[in-house]
Amino acid sequence: MRKLAVSAAMTSALIASAVAAKEPASTNADAWQRAEATEQKMTDAERVVMTSGITALPNAGDKIPEDAVLGAGYVAGIPRLGVPALKETDAGLGVSWALGARGNEGATALPSGMALAATWNQELAYQAGQMVGAETRAKGFNVLLAGGVNLVRDPRGGRNFEYFSEDPLLSGILGGYSIAGAQSNHIISTVKHFAFNNQETARKFGNVTISEAAARESELLAFKLAIEIGNPGSVMCSYNRLNGPYTCGSEWLLQKVLKRDWGYKGFVMSDWGAVYEPGFAWAGLDHQSGRSSDPQVYFADQLLTDAGTDAKRKSRISDMNRRILWAVYSNGLDRFPVLPGEKIDKAGHEALAGEVARQGIVLLRNERGALPLAAEAKSIAVIGGFADTGMLSGGGSSQVHGDGGPAAMIPGGGRGLFNGWEQYQRGTTPLAAIRKRAGQDVTVTYRTGNYIAEAVEQARKADVAIVFANQWQSEGRDNPDLSLPRGQDALIAAVAAANPNTVVVLQTGSAVLMPWLDQTAAVLEAWYPGVQGGEAIASVLFGDTNPSGRLPVTFPASLEQLPHPVLPGHTEADPDKNGAGAPGQQVTIDYNVDGSDVGYRWFARQGHKPLFPFGYGLSYTNFATSGLSVKGGKATVTVQNTGGRAGATVAQVYLVARGKVATRRLVGFQRVSLEAGASKTVTMTIDPRLLADWKDGRWSMPRTTYYFAVGENAEALSSPIGIRLPAKRWAD
């Protein structure tokens, strides 16, 4: 499998070598040979053991084996042949099923996937994945149900916080490095949810319609990049339908695209409750996960019954086993068995979570140099956002609990996978972190914001007002619009009217509208900042950290700017919390509207001016990017810190036209850290698929002039340069 050359050389030789070592040809060949040899020794009864698993939780409907660890899933091994059992846990933001595995000890809660994406830092993504993988082992698991790389097609989507971005290059690279980091611990990581699981509304009865070209050029490209870089042991298919069939039963998606076109060697597991018939196996599904979640057990012994004497089906069962065994052997699960109780570097892991939070915070507005907070500010009014409670986290199967569980659970005002309760992480609260950093000479007060008049009174008396505002997202639900719930928009507007030095700190899963924006002095997007989010926010507010996050999604100015102003399925019959709908119900989700022009590309095509563009972010210093040249498939630029303090920025290169046809596409990026006055020249490799169309079953580049520009975001771009490139066609 070809490795993708990403951006400039990795800043850490260790990370680069570790990723490169994921798939030396000899290792993969050896793993496949071992898988074939083991499969040949299996009896028919053994061949169906690993084709299904249970949910290893009380009251889930299955008897839990003695060697299982309470968690998302358990798959029995083949002891006679030395094949270990698979013990599965969610998810990509930390070990979700931690409590109970080792007493009352929780797991380290990373910031959301969106926050990690806002760092534009693949090395940090690798380290974050490595950390979660280490804790996965320590909790007794050897399979991590991580690697969510679905594109953010709509900011209202309930699982956006788990995913990375609206762009396939950014999502694929960061997702791939995160997966590689997790699997460096000799565990299996998935990549999910394959594919087009971009909304929770009607997620089990929504039929996504999209052309093959648009699919290949958008979300499928993100998955392809993640698989090339991370080499995940398993792909998890999604709940939705794709052009008719369910994705977990789509022969086109699983057999043709994934296994034949891409040459993927690992196994496809279903999402929990996503299998509806044994025919899914013959279409390409290799494993039925959490089988009691489905209407019945379709795999296991049922496969032998359905296969009968059909040689093709019996061969398919053998293939299912070889793929599972390849994932086991290529990641060394048999050679490096999990030993529950391995030591966890709690302090180191929390420090890493804090670094992700700091790098991911995006400064969206900073009028009159309101931030960093000046020493002259002797009174600060902190208002709202449960800033005295903890850090907001997204809901659903990716929920991570620290020691003792969540700091608080608050009714979320809507459905979520687990009863619709917002959960707040333990750790230093934002209020406590601000008080500590401000010092004894500064008076810091707090008001909940439940009563606007009380908040306004406090804001008037303070030198600075800091309003925390939250928007919760969760698996199992989409937000109905992009407003801040519980009257927070009105609260911010009232406080800003009372104090011109009002700073807003947002904890959101994705984009929100800001009708109060022009009234504020500064706005920080902190996403869901994880266990050390309080310290990270305070460090940016007071200038200990120079903000360097860049938006991985476009913030629209209104719902009318979106491809679907009304979310598909929103007006249909009310689904249950898992999106199952009524028997036979189906909703069409038409992605041919925007096609491959997702996010900022849609805005460029339509000529819309967003509230904040993709790639946007301010700093406490200034940067200049110049000298763009493109030659031999590489783009080179020089970045200079022209300001008075050290900081980091992200060099972004876009394709802006092909011949006479305008377009907009990120083709390269590189995070750059510079001291004041310093400069650095960076080189980014341009993947030719980003310049091509999918046409007649192949990638196709016309012979013409390609125009590139470099800039601070998808809209603030330099004058383009053109380079003539020859026609080219090639297979995926």
Short mmCIF file of N, CA, C and O in Angstrom, two decimals, residues 168-260:
data_model
loop_
_atom_site.label_atom_id
_atom_site.label_comp_id
_atom_site.label_asym_id
_atom_site.label_seq_id
_atom_site.Cartn_x
_atom_site.Cartn_y
_atom_site.Cartn_z
N PRO A 168 -11.01 16.80 2.92
CA PRO A 168 -10.47 15.44 2.91
C PRO A 168 -8.99 15.35 3.18
O PRO A 168 -8.52 14.38 3.79
N LEU A 169 -8.21 16.34 2.75
CA LEU A 169 -6.77 16.30 3.00
C LEU A 169 -6.47 16.44 4.49
O LEU A 169 -5.74 15.64 5.07
N LEU A 170 -7.04 17.46 5.12
CA LEU A 170 -6.80 17.68 6.54
C LEU A 170 -7.34 16.52 7.37
O LEU A 170 -6.65 16.02 8.28
N SER A 171 -8.55 16.06 7.07
CA SER A 171 -9.14 14.96 7.82
C SER A 171 -8.36 13.67 7.63
O SER A 171 -8.11 12.93 8.59
N GLY A 172 -8.00 13.38 6.39
CA GLY A 172 -7.29 12.14 6.12
C GLY A 172 -5.92 12.08 6.76
O GLY A 172 -5.53 11.05 7.32
N ILE A 173 -5.18 13.18 6.70
CA ILE A 173 -3.84 13.19 7.29
C ILE A 173 -3.90 13.10 8.80
O ILE A 173 -3.23 12.25 9.42
N LEU A 174 -4.71 13.94 9.44
CA LEU A 174 -4.77 13.90 10.90
C LEU A 174 -5.37 12.59 11.39
O LEU A 174 -4.91 12.02 12.39
N GLY A 175 -6.40 12.10 10.71
CA GLY A 175 -6.97 10.82 11.08
C GLY A 175 -5.97 9.69 10.93
O GLY A 175 -5.88 8.81 11.79
N GLY A 176 -5.22 9.70 9.84
CA GLY A 176 -4.23 8.65 9.61
C GLY A 176 -3.14 8.62 10.65
O GLY A 176 -2.75 7.56 11.16
N TYR A 177 -2.62 9.79 11.01
CA TYR A 177 -1.56 9.84 12.03
C TYR A 177 -2.09 9.47 13.41
O TYR A 177 -1.39 8.84 14.21
N SER A 178 -3.33 9.82 13.70
CA SER A 178 -3.93 9.43 14.97
C SER A 178 -4.06 7.91 15.06
O SER A 178 -3.74 7.30 16.10
N ILE A 179 -4.50 7.28 13.98
CA ILE A 179 -4.61 5.82 13.93
C ILE A 179 -3.24 5.17 14.08
O ILE A 179 -3.07 4.21 14.84
N ALA A 180 -2.25 5.69 13.36
CA ALA A 180 -0.90 5.13 13.46
C ALA A 180 -0.37 5.23 14.88
O ALA A 180 0.28 4.31 15.38
N GLY A 181 -0.64 6.35 15.55
CA GLY A 181 -0.20 6.50 16.93
C GLY A 181 -0.84 5.48 17.84
O GLY A 181 -0.19 4.88 18.70
N ALA A 182 -2.15 5.27 17.68
CA ALA A 182 -2.85 4.29 18.51
C ALA A 182 -2.29 2.89 18.30
O ALA A 182 -2.01 2.15 19.26
N GLN A 183 -2.08 2.50 17.04
CA GLN A 183 -1.63 1.15 16.74
C GLN A 183 -0.15 0.93 17.07
O GLN A 183 0.29 -0.23 17.08
N SER A 184 0.59 1.99 17.36
CA SER A 184 1.98 1.80 17.78
C SER A 184 2.06 1.07 19.12
O SER A 184 3.12 0.61 19.51
N ASN A 185 0.93 0.95 19.81
CA ASN A 185 0.85 0.23 21.08
C ASN A 185 0.50 -1.24 20.92
O ASN A 185 0.15 -1.90 21.89
N HIS A 186 0.57 -1.75 19.71
CA HIS A 186 0.21 -3.14 19.41
C HIS A 186 -1.24 -3.43 19.76
O HIS A 186 -1.58 -4.42 20.41
N ILE A 187 -2.10 -2.52 19.33
CA ILE A 187 -3.53 -2.72 19.38
C ILE A 187 -4.09 -2.45 17.99
O ILE A 187 -3.40 -1.91 17.12
N ILE A 188 -5.34 -2.83 17.77
CA ILE A 188 -6.02 -2.54 16.51
C ILE A 188 -6.82 -1.26 16.68
O ILE A 188 -7.50 -1.07 17.69
N SER A 189 -6.74 -0.38 15.70
CA SER A 189 -7.63 0.77 15.64
C SER A 189 -8.50 0.64 14.40
O SER A 189 -8.06 0.13 13.37
N THR A 190 -9.74 1.10 14.54
CA THR A 190 -10.59 1.18 13.36
C THR A 190 -10.41 2.53 12.68
O THR A 190 -9.79 3.45 13.23
N VAL A 191 -10.95 2.65 11.49
CA VAL A 191 -11.26 3.94 10.88
C VAL A 191 -12.77 3.88 10.61
O VAL A 191 -13.30 2.84 10.21
N LYS A 192 -13.48 4.98 10.88
CA LYS A 192 -14.94 4.94 10.83
C LYS A 192 -15.48 6.32 10.46
O LYS A 192 -14.71 7.29 10.44
N HIS A 193 -16.78 6.44 10.18
CA HIS A 193 -17.80 5.43 9.93
C HIS A 193 -17.98 5.40 8.42
O HIS A 193 -18.40 6.39 7.84
N PHE A 194 -17.66 4.30 7.80
CA PHE A 194 -17.49 4.15 6.37
C PHE A 194 -18.83 3.85 5.72
O PHE A 194 -19.32 2.73 5.83
N ALA A 195 -19.46 4.77 5.08
CA ALA A 195 -19.05 6.15 4.81
C ALA A 195 -20.31 7.00 4.72
O ALA A 195 -21.41 6.49 4.61
N PHE A 196 -20.09 8.32 4.76
CA PHE A 196 -21.13 9.35 4.65
C PHE A 196 -22.11 9.34 5.82
O PHE A 196 -23.28 9.63 5.66
N ASN A 197 -21.60 9.05 7.01
CA ASN A 197 -22.38 9.19 8.24
C ASN A 197 -22.18 10.62 8.74
O ASN A 197 -21.52 10.86 9.74
N ASN A 198 -22.76 11.60 8.04
CA ASN A 198 -22.49 13.01 8.29
C ASN A 198 -23.58 13.71 9.09
O ASN A 198 -23.46 14.90 9.37
N GLN A 199 -24.64 13.00 9.44
CA GLN A 199 -25.66 13.57 10.31
C GLN A 199 -26.28 12.44 11.11
O GLN A 199 -26.21 11.26 10.74
N GLU A 200 -26.87 12.81 12.26
CA GLU A 200 -27.49 11.82 13.13
C GLU A 200 -28.99 11.72 12.87
O GLU A 200 -29.60 10.68 13.14
N THR A 201 -29.60 12.77 12.39
CA THR A 201 -31.01 12.71 12.01
C THR A 201 -31.21 11.64 10.95
O THR A 201 -30.53 11.66 9.92
N ALA A 202 -32.09 10.70 11.21
CA ALA A 202 -32.37 9.60 10.27
C ALA A 202 -31.14 8.75 9.98
O ALA A 202 -31.03 8.20 8.89
N ARG A 203 -30.26 8.63 10.96
CA ARG A 203 -28.98 7.97 10.64
C ARG A 203 -29.15 6.50 10.28
O ARG A 203 -28.29 5.93 9.61
N LYS A 204 -30.25 5.86 10.73
CA LYS A 204 -30.45 4.46 10.39
C LYS A 204 -31.45 4.25 9.26
O LYS A 204 -31.68 3.12 8.85
N PHE A 205 -32.06 5.32 8.79
CA PHE A 205 -32.95 5.17 7.64
C PHE A 205 -32.73 6.24 6.59
O PHE A 205 -33.52 6.39 5.66
N GLY A 206 -31.63 6.99 6.70
CA GLY A 206 -31.29 7.97 5.69
C GLY A 206 -30.55 7.33 4.54
O GLY A 206 -29.61 6.54 4.74
N ASN A 207 -30.95 7.64 3.33
CA ASN A 207 -30.29 7.14 2.13
C ASN A 207 -29.52 8.28 1.48
O ASN A 207 -30.10 9.20 0.90
N VAL A 208 -28.21 8.24 1.62
CA VAL A 208 -27.35 9.25 1.02
C VAL A 208 -27.24 8.98 -0.48
O VAL A 208 -26.86 7.88 -0.89
N THR A 209 -27.56 9.98 -1.28
CA THR A 209 -27.38 9.86 -2.72
C THR A 209 -26.25 10.80 -3.14
O THR A 209 -26.23 11.98 -2.79
N ILE A 210 -25.31 10.25 -3.87
CA ILE A 210 -24.15 11.02 -4.32
C ILE A 210 -23.53 10.28 -5.50
O ILE A 210 -23.51 9.05 -5.55
N SER A 211 -23.03 11.03 -6.46
CA SER A 211 -22.39 10.41 -7.62
C SER A 211 -21.07 9.77 -7.21
O SER A 211 -20.46 10.16 -6.21
N GLU A 212 -20.62 8.80 -7.99
CA GLU A 212 -19.35 8.16 -7.67
C GLU A 212 -18.20 9.17 -7.71
O GLU A 212 -17.31 9.15 -6.85
N ALA A 213 -18.22 10.06 -8.69
CA ALA A 213 -17.15 11.05 -8.79
C ALA A 213 -17.09 11.92 -7.55
O ALA A 213 -16.02 12.13 -6.96
N ALA A 214 -18.24 12.45 -7.12
CA ALA A 214 -18.26 13.31 -5.94
C ALA A 214 -17.86 12.54 -4.69
O ALA A 214 -17.18 13.06 -3.80
N ALA A 215 -18.28 11.28 -4.60
CA ALA A 215 -17.91 10.45 -3.45
C ALA A 215 -16.41 10.23 -3.39
O ALA A 215 -15.78 10.36 -2.34
N ARG A 216 -15.82 9.88 -4.51
CA ARG A 216 -14.37 9.60 -4.56
C ARG A 216 -13.55 10.85 -4.28
O ARG A 216 -12.47 10.77 -3.70
N GLU A 217 -14.05 12.00 -4.71
CA GLU A 217 -13.28 13.24 -4.57
C GLU A 217 -13.45 13.89 -3.20
O GLU A 217 -12.74 14.86 -2.89
N SER A 218 -14.36 13.40 -2.38
CA SER A 218 -14.61 14.02 -1.08
C SER A 218 -14.35 13.04 0.05
O SER A 218 -13.21 12.77 0.41
N GLU A 219 -15.42 12.47 0.61
CA GLU A 219 -15.25 11.65 1.82
C GLU A 219 -14.44 10.39 1.59
O GLU A 219 -13.64 9.99 2.44
N LEU A 220 -14.63 9.73 0.47
CA LEU A 220 -13.85 8.52 0.22
C LEU A 220 -12.36 8.83 0.13
O LEU A 220 -11.53 8.01 0.53
N LEU A 221 -12.01 10.01 -0.38
CA LEU A 221 -10.61 10.40 -0.42
C LEU A 221 -10.05 10.57 0.99
O LEU A 221 -8.92 10.17 1.27
N ALA A 222 -10.85 11.13 1.90
CA ALA A 222 -10.40 11.26 3.29
C ALA A 222 -10.12 9.89 3.89
O ALA A 222 -9.10 9.68 4.56
N PHE A 223 -11.01 8.92 3.66
CA PHE A 223 -10.79 7.57 4.16
C PHE A 223 -9.56 6.93 3.51
O PHE A 223 -8.78 6.25 4.18
N LYS A 224 -9.39 7.15 2.23
CA LYS A 224 -8.24 6.56 1.53
C LYS A 224 -6.93 7.08 2.11
O LYS A 224 -5.99 6.31 2.36
N LEU A 225 -6.85 8.39 2.33
CA LEU A 225 -5.64 8.96 2.91
C LEU A 225 -5.39 8.41 4.31
O LEU A 225 -4.25 8.06 4.67
N ALA A 226 -6.44 8.32 5.13
CA ALA A 226 -6.28 7.82 6.49
C ALA A 226 -5.81 6.37 6.50
O ALA A 226 -4.98 5.97 7.33
N ILE A 227 -6.32 5.58 5.57
CA ILE A 227 -5.90 4.17 5.48
C ILE A 227 -4.47 4.07 5.00
O ILE A 227 -3.68 3.26 5.52
N GLU A 228 -4.07 4.88 4.04
CA GLU A 228 -2.69 4.85 3.55
C GLU A 228 -1.70 5.21 4.64
O GLU A 228 -0.63 4.62 4.75
N ILE A 229 -2.04 6.20 5.45
CA ILE A 229 -1.12 6.65 6.49
C ILE A 229 -1.18 5.77 7.72
O ILE A 229 -0.16 5.36 8.27
N GLY A 230 -2.39 5.47 8.20
CA GLY A 230 -2.55 4.78 9.47
C GLY A 230 -2.59 3.28 9.40
O GLY A 230 -2.33 2.61 10.39
N ASN A 231 -2.93 2.72 8.23
CA ASN A 231 -3.00 1.27 8.06
C ASN A 231 -3.85 0.61 9.14
O ASN A 231 -3.41 -0.32 9.82
N PRO A 232 -5.08 1.07 9.37
CA PRO A 232 -5.89 0.53 10.45
C PRO A 232 -6.21 -0.95 10.26
O PRO A 232 -6.39 -1.42 9.13
N GLY A 233 -6.30 -1.66 11.37
CA GLY A 233 -6.62 -3.08 11.29
C GLY A 233 -8.04 -3.35 10.86
O GLY A 233 -8.35 -4.42 10.33
N SER A 234 -8.94 -2.38 11.11
CA SER A 234 -10.34 -2.60 10.78
C SER A 234 -10.98 -1.32 10.29
O SER A 234 -10.59 -0.22 10.68
N VAL A 235 -11.97 -1.48 9.44
CA VAL A 235 -12.84 -0.39 8.99
C VAL A 235 -14.22 -0.66 9.56
O VAL A 235 -14.74 -1.77 9.44
N MET A 236 -14.81 0.36 10.22
CA MET A 236 -16.18 0.22 10.73
C MET A 236 -17.13 0.90 9.75
O MET A 236 -16.99 2.09 9.47
N CYS A 237 -18.08 0.11 9.23
CA CYS A 237 -19.07 0.69 8.34
C CYS A 237 -20.14 1.43 9.14
O CYS A 237 -20.23 1.29 10.36
N SER A 238 -20.95 2.21 8.46
CA SER A 238 -21.86 3.15 9.12
C SER A 238 -23.30 2.63 9.11
O SER A 238 -23.60 1.58 8.56
N TYR A 239 -24.20 3.41 9.71
CA TYR A 239 -25.61 3.03 9.80
C TYR A 239 -26.40 3.32 8.53
O TYR A 239 -27.34 2.62 8.19
N ASN A 240 -26.06 4.39 7.85
CA ASN A 240 -26.88 4.90 6.76
C ASN A 240 -26.82 4.04 5.51
O ASN A 240 -25.97 3.16 5.37
N ARG A 241 -27.74 4.31 4.63
CA ARG A 241 -27.69 3.73 3.29
C ARG A 241 -26.83 4.62 2.39
O ARG A 241 -26.67 5.82 2.66
N LEU A 242 -26.32 4.06 1.31
CA LEU A 242 -25.56 4.81 0.33
C LEU A 242 -26.03 4.41 -1.06
O LEU A 242 -25.81 3.27 -1.49
N ASN A 243 -26.71 5.33 -1.70
CA ASN A 243 -27.28 5.07 -3.04
C ASN A 243 -28.09 3.77 -3.05
O ASN A 243 -28.03 2.98 -4.00
N GLY A 244 -28.84 3.56 -1.98
CA GLY A 244 -29.73 2.40 -1.90
C GLY A 244 -29.39 1.44 -0.79
O GLY A 244 -30.05 1.42 0.26
N PRO A 245 -28.32 0.62 -0.95
CA PRO A 245 -28.00 -0.37 0.08
C PRO A 245 -27.44 0.27 1.35
O PRO A 245 -26.85 1.36 1.31
N TYR A 246 -27.62 -0.42 2.48
CA TYR A 246 -26.93 -0.02 3.69
C TYR A 246 -25.43 -0.13 3.46
O TYR A 246 -24.96 -1.04 2.76
N THR A 247 -24.66 0.77 4.05
CA THR A 247 -23.21 0.73 3.81
C THR A 247 -22.61 -0.58 4.30
O THR A 247 -21.65 -1.08 3.71
N CYS A 248 -23.15 -1.17 5.37
CA CYS A 248 -22.60 -2.43 5.88
C CYS A 248 -22.98 -3.62 5.01
O CYS A 248 -22.51 -4.74 5.24
N GLY A 249 -23.84 -3.39 4.03
CA GLY A 249 -24.21 -4.43 3.08
C GLY A 249 -24.03 -4.00 1.65
O GLY A 249 -24.65 -4.54 0.74
N SER A 250 -23.14 -3.01 1.44
CA SER A 250 -22.91 -2.47 0.10
C SER A 250 -21.72 -3.15 -0.56
O SER A 250 -20.57 -2.92 -0.19
N GLU A 251 -21.99 -3.99 -1.51
CA GLU A 251 -20.91 -4.68 -2.21
C GLU A 251 -20.03 -3.68 -2.95
O GLU A 251 -18.81 -3.85 -3.01
N TRP A 252 -20.63 -2.62 -3.50
CA TRP A 252 -19.84 -1.61 -4.20
C TRP A 252 -18.85 -0.95 -3.25
O TRP A 252 -17.66 -0.82 -3.56
N LEU A 253 -19.30 -0.55 -2.08
CA LEU A 253 -18.44 0.17 -1.14
C LEU A 253 -17.39 -0.75 -0.52
O LEU A 253 -16.21 -0.38 -0.46
N LEU A 254 -17.81 -1.92 -0.05
CA LEU A 254 -16.91 -2.78 0.72
C LEU A 254 -16.03 -3.67 -0.15
O LEU A 254 -14.83 -3.82 0.14
N GLN A 255 -16.60 -4.24 -1.18
CA GLN A 255 -15.82 -5.15 -2.01
C GLN A 255 -15.07 -4.43 -3.12
O GLN A 255 -13.86 -4.59 -3.27
N LYS A 256 -15.82 -3.61 -3.88
CA LYS A 256 -15.17 -2.97 -5.03
C LYS A 256 -14.21 -1.86 -4.60
O LYS A 256 -13.03 -1.89 -4.94
N VAL A 257 -14.72 -0.87 -3.86
CA VAL A 257 -13.89 0.29 -3.53
C VAL A 257 -12.82 -0.08 -2.52
O VAL A 257 -11.62 0.09 -2.76
N LEU A 258 -13.24 -0.57 -1.36
CA LEU A 258 -12.31 -0.77 -0.25
C LEU A 258 -11.33 -1.90 -0.50
O LEU A 258 -10.11 -1.73 -0.36
N LYS A 259 -11.83 -3.04 -0.88
CA LYS A 259 -10.96 -4.23 -0.94
C LYS A 259 -10.30 -4.43 -2.29
O LYS A 259 -9.11 -4.78 -2.34
N ARG A 260 -11.02 -4.19 -3.38
CA ARG A 260 -10.41 -4.40 -4.69
C ARG A 260 -9.63 -3.17 -5.15
O ARG A 260 -8.44 -3.24 -5.45
#
